[in-house]
Short mmCIF file of C-alpha atoms in Angstrom, two decimals:
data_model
loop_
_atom_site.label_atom_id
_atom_site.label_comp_id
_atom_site.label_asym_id
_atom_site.label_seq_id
_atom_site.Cartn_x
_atom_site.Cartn_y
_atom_site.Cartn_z
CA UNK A 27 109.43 61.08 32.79
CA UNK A 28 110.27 57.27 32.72
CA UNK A 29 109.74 54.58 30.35
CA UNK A 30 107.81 51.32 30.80
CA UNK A 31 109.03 49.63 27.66
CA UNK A 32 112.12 51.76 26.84
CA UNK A 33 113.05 48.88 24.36
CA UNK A 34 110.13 49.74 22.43
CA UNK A 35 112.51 52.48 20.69
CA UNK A 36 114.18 49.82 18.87
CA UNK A 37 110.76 50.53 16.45
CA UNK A 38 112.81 53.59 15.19
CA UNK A 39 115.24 51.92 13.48
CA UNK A 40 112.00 51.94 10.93
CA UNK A 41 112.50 55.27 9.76
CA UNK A 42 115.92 53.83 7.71
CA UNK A 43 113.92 51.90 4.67
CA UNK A 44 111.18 54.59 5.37
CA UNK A 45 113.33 57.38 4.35
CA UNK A 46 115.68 55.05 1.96
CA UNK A 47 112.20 54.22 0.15
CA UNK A 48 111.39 58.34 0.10
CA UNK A 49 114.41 59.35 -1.57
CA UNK A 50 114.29 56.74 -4.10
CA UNK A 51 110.90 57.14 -5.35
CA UNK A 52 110.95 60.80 -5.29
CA UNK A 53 114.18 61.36 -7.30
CA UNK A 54 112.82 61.24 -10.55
CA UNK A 55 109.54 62.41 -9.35
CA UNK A 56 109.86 66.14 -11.30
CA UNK A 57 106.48 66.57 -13.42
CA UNK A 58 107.34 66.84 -17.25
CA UNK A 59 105.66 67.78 -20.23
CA UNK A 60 106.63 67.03 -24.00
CA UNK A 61 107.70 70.40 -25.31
CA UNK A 62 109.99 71.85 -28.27
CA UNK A 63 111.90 74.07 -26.00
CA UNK A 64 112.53 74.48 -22.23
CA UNK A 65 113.65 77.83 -22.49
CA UNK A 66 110.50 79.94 -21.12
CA UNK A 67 110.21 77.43 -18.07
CA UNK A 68 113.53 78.00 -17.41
CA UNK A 69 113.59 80.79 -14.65
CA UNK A 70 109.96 79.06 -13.45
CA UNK A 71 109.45 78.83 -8.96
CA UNK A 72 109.40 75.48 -7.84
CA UNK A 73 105.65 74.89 -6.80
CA UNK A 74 104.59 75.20 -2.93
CA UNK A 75 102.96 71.85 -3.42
CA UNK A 76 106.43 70.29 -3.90
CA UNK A 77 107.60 71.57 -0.41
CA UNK A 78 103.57 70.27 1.10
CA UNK A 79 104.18 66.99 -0.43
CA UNK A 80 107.44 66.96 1.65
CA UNK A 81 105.63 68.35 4.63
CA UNK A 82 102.89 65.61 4.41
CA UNK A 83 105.59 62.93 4.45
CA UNK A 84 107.25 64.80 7.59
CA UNK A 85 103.76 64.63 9.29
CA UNK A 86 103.43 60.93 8.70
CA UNK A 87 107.09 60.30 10.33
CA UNK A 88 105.95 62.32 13.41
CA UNK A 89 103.21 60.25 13.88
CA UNK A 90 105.06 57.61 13.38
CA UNK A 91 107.28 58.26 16.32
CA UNK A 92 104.16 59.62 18.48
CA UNK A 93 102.66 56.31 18.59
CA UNK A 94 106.22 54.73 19.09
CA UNK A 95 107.01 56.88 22.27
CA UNK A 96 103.24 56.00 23.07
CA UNK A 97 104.01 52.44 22.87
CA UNK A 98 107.09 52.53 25.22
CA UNK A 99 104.54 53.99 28.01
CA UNK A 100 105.45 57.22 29.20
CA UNK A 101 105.31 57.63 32.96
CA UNK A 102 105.45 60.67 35.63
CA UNK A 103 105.42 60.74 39.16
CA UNK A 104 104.89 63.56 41.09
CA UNK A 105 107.36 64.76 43.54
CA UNK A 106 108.18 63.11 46.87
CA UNK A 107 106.27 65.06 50.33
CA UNK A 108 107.06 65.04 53.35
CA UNK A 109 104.47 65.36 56.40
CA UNK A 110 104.14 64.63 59.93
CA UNK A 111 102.10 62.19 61.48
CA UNK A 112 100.94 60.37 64.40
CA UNK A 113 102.36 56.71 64.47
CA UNK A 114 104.46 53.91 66.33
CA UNK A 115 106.75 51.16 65.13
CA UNK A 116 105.33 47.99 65.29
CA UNK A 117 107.11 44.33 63.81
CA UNK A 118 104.91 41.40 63.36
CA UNK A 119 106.05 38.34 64.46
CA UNK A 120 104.21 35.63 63.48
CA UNK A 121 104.59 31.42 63.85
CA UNK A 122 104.76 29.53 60.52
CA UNK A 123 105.39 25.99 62.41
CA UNK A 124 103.49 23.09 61.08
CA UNK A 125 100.60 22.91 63.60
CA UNK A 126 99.36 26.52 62.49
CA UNK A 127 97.92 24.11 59.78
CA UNK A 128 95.30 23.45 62.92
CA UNK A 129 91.88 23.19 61.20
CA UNK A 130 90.20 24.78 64.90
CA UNK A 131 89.53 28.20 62.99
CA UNK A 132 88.65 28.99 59.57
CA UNK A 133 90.05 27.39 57.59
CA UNK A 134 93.64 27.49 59.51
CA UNK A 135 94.96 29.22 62.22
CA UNK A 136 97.47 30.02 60.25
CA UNK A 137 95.33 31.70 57.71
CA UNK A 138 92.91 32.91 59.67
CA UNK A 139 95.98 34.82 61.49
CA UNK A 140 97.01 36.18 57.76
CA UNK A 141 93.77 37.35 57.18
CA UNK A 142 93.55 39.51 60.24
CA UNK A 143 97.12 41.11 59.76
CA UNK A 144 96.27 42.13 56.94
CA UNK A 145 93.20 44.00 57.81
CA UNK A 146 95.27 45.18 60.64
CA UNK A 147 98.16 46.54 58.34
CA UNK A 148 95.58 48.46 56.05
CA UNK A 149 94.22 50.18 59.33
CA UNK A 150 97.57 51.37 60.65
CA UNK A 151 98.25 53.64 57.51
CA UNK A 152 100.38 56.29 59.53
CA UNK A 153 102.73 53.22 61.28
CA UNK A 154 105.98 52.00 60.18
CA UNK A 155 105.85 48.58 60.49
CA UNK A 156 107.80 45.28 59.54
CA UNK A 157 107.54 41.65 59.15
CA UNK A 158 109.41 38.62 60.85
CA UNK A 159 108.40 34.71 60.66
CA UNK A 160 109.48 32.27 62.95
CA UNK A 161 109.10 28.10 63.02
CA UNK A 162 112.47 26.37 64.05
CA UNK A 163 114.42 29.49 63.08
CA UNK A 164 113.28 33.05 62.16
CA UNK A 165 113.63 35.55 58.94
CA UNK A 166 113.36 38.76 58.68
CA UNK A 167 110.98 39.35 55.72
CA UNK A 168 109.93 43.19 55.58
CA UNK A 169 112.18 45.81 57.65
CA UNK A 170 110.16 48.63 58.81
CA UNK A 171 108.13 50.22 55.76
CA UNK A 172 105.59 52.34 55.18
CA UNK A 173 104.99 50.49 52.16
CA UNK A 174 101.10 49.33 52.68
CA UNK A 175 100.94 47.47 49.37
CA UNK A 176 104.57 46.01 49.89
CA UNK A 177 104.08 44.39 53.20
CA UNK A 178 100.06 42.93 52.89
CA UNK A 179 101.78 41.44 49.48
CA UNK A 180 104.46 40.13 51.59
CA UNK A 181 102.44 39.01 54.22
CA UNK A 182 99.70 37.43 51.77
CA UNK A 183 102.69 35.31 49.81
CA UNK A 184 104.08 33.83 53.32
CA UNK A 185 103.64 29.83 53.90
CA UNK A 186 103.71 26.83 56.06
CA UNK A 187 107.45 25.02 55.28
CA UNK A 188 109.33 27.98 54.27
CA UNK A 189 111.34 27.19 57.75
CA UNK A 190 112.65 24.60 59.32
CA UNK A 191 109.90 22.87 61.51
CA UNK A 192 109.56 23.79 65.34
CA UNK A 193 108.75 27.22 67.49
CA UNK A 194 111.82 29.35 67.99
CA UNK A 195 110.15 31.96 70.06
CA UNK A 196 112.77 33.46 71.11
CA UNK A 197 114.58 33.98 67.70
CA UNK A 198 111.35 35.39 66.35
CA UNK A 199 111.61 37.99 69.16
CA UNK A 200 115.46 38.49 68.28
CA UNK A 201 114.88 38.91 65.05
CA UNK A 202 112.25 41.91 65.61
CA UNK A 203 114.28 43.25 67.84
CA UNK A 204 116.68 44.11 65.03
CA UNK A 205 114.48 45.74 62.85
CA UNK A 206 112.78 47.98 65.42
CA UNK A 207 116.02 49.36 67.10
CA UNK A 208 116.29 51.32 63.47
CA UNK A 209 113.10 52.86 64.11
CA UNK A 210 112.55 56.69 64.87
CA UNK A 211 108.95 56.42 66.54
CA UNK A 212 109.52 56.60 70.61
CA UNK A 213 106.53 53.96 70.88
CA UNK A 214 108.18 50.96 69.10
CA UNK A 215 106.16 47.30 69.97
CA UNK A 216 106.55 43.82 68.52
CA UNK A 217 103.22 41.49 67.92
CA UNK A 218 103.96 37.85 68.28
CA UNK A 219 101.52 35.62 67.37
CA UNK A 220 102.29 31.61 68.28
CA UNK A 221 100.43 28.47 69.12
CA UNK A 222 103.25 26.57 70.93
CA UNK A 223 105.91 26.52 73.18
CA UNK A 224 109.26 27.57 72.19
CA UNK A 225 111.69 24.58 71.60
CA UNK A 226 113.76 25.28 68.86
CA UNK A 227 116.12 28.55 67.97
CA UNK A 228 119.16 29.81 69.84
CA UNK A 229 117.99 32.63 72.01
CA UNK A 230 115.60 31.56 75.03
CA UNK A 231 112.46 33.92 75.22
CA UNK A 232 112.96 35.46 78.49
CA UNK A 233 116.83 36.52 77.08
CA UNK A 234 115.20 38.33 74.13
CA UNK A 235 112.52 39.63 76.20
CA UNK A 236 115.23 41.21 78.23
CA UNK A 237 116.50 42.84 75.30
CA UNK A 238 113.71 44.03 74.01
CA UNK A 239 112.92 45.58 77.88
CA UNK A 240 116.27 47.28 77.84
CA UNK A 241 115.58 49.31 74.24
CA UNK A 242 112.35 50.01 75.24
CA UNK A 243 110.61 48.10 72.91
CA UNK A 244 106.36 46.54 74.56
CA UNK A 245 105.95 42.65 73.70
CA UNK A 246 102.32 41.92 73.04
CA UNK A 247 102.15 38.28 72.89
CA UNK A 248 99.32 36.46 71.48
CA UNK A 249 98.14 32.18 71.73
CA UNK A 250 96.18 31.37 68.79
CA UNK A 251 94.54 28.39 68.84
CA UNK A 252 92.99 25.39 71.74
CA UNK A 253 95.61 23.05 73.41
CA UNK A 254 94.84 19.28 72.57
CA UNK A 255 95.55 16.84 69.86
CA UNK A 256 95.31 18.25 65.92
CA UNK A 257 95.12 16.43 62.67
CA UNK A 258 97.43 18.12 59.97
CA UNK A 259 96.62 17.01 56.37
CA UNK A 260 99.58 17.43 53.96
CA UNK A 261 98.70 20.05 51.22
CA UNK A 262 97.49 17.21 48.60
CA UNK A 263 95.41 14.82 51.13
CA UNK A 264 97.68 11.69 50.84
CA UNK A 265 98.90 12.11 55.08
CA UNK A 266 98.00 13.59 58.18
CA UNK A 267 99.79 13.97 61.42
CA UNK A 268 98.98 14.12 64.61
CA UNK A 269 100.27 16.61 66.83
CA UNK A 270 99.69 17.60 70.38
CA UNK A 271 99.44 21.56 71.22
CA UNK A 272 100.05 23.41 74.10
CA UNK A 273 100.16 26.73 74.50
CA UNK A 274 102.80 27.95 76.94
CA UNK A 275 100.33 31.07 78.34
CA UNK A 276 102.96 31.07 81.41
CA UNK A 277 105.68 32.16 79.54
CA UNK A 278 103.89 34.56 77.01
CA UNK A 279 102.87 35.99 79.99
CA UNK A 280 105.71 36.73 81.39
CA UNK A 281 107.34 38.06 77.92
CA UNK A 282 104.53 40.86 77.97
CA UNK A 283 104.64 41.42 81.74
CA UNK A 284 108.38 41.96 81.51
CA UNK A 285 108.57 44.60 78.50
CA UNK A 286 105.23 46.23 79.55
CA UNK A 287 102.79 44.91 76.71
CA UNK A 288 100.05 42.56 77.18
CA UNK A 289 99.04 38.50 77.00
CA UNK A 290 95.92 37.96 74.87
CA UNK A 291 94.37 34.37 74.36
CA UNK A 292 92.73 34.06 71.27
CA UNK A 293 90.46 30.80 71.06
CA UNK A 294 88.33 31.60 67.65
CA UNK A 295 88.40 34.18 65.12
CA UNK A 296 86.24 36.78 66.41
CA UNK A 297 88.50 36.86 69.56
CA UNK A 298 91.44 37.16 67.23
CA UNK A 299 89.97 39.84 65.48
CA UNK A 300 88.86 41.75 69.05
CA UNK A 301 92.92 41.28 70.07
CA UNK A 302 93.85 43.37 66.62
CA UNK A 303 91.24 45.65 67.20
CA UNK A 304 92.71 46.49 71.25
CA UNK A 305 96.21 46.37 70.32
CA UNK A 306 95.43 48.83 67.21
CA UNK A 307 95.04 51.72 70.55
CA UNK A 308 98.32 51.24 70.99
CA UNK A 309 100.42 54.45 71.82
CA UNK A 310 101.40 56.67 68.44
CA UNK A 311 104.18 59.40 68.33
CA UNK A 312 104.65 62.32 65.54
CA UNK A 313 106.89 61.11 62.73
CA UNK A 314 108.08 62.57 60.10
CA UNK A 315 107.56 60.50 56.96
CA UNK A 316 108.52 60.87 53.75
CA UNK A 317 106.24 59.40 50.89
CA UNK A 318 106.14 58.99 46.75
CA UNK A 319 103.39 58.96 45.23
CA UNK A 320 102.28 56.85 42.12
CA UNK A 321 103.78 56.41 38.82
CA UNK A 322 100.66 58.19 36.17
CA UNK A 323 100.33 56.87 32.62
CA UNK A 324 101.48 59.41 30.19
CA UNK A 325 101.00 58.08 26.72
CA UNK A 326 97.37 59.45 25.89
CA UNK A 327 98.99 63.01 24.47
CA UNK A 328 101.22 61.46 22.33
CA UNK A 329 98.49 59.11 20.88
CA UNK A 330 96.25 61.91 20.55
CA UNK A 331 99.30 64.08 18.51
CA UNK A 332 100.21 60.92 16.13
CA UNK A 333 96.47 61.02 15.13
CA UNK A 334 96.67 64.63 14.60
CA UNK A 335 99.48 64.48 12.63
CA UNK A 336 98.24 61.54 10.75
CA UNK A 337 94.24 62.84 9.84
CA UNK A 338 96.18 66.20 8.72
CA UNK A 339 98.31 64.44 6.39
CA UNK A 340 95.29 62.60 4.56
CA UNK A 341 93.39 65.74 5.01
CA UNK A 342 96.53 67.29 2.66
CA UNK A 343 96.47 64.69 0.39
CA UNK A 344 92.79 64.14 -0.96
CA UNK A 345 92.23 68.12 -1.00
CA UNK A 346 95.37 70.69 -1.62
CA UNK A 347 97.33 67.61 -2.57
CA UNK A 348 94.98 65.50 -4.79
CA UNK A 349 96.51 63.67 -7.94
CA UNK A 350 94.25 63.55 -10.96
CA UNK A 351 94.17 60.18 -12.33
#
């Protein structure tokens, strides 16, 4: 069992005046009665009520510290499994260069590409996959996961100008490269997703295509977007640029034909969409994955024993216990 608010247990340091406050009001507490002599009470049983009226204070203090352990938000999680299933490793790589901002789908390319990740990433819920982003250089943002929640949050926070401007194709391929080789499936594939032509980065795309051929690992390259001039409006309206895209379908080509994966030219969303849907027939293996499950609040027994404790306590004192005025 785990804690939320573990700090919550500072509340305990309560039970100090509680108890100080006890003592002292209760040490002079003895009934008495005016009377000539003592002598045949002497030998007398302390009452049973005494020891209740202690009791009844105990019960309070427990629930006390039932609703303080219920306030620090007790938490189990069940025990980790392990099963086989049928997947493939698969990296996204996808361009965050200024003309994704390209208002020819809805309402970017660039999020109209996010969008259908996404829904791709919920479908594949047996792959490991992994996330790289690429303008003028590339990052590695997710290694390979099966972390469904993990990566669409990753993907879903990723935007235009976290790079340097440009299209490092090549780097973005480099980059996925490194995060697949770790990978146990025997089907491992990278997804690159771009609407230029490469011209920045250090590694030319036909040298990281190479690599990727030589580990094994299928290229399925994908142009988003329609060649021409595009009008980029800066975030808060004030500018817009001009740019002029062109897809370089030649080499994407030639990335896919090399490693044995596929070219795809996607002009509008639906087409994008259809791409997702072909590539999701990709080739699985059997893995063996290991998986948690989720954290499950805990704190409704302990509420439910501090007001236990608590009703049984006034129950005590306005019947067994009652004080006559």
């Amino acid at each position: 069992m785990t804690f939320k608010y573990p700090w919550i247990f500072w509340l305990f340091l309560l039970y100090i005046p509680l108890l100080w406050w006890y003592l002292r009001r209760n040490k002079n507490s003895t009934p008495t009665l005016g009377f000539s002599s003592l002598g045949a009470f002497a030998n007398l049983p302390r009452s049973w009520k005494e020891y209740l009226m202690k009791f009844s204070f105990i019960l309070k203090l427990a629930a006390l510290a039932c609703l303080i352990v219920a306030l620090a938000r007790p938490q189990t999680s069940d025990s980790k499994t392990h099963s086989r299933v049928e997947g493939t490793d698969i990296v996204l790589a996808l361009d965050i260069s200024g003309s994704m901002a390209s208002k020819d789908f809805t309402p970017t390319r660039f999020e109209a590409a996010k969008e259908v990740a996404v829904n791709f990433v919920n479908q594949r819920s047996d792959d490991n996959l992994g996330l790289v982003v690429f303008a003028g250089e590339s990052l590695s943002l997710m290694p390979l996961t099966y972390d469904r929640a993990a990566l669409v949050n990753t993907l879903q926070n990723v935007e235009l100008g976290d790079l340097t401007d440009g299209t490092a194709i090549g780097d973005g391929i480099a980059s996925a490269i490194n995060r697949l080789v770790s990978g146990k499936a025997k089907s491992k594939s990278i997804i690159l997703l771009t609407d230029g032509t490469n011209n920045a980065g250090e590694v030319p795309p036909s040298t990281a295509a190479e690599i990727a051929k030589q580990k094994g690992i299928k290229i399925y390259t994908i142009g988003v977007g329609t060649n021409g001039v595009i009008h980029i409006t800066d975030p808060y309206g004030f500018s817009t640029t001009t740019l002029e895209t062109k897809i370089d379908e030649t080499s994407l080509k030639n990335i896919a034909d090399m490693t044995g994966g596929k070219f795809f030219r996607a002009k509008d969303e639906k087409v994008l969409q259809k791409v997702f849907d072909e590539i999701d027939k990709l080739e699985k293996t059997s893995l063996d994955v290991e998986k948690y499950s989720r954290l499950d609040e805990a704190f409704m027994p302990w509420v439910l024993a501090a007001l236990c404790c608590y009703a049984l306590s006034m129950l005590m004192r306005y019947t067994i216990l009652r004080r006559l005025p």
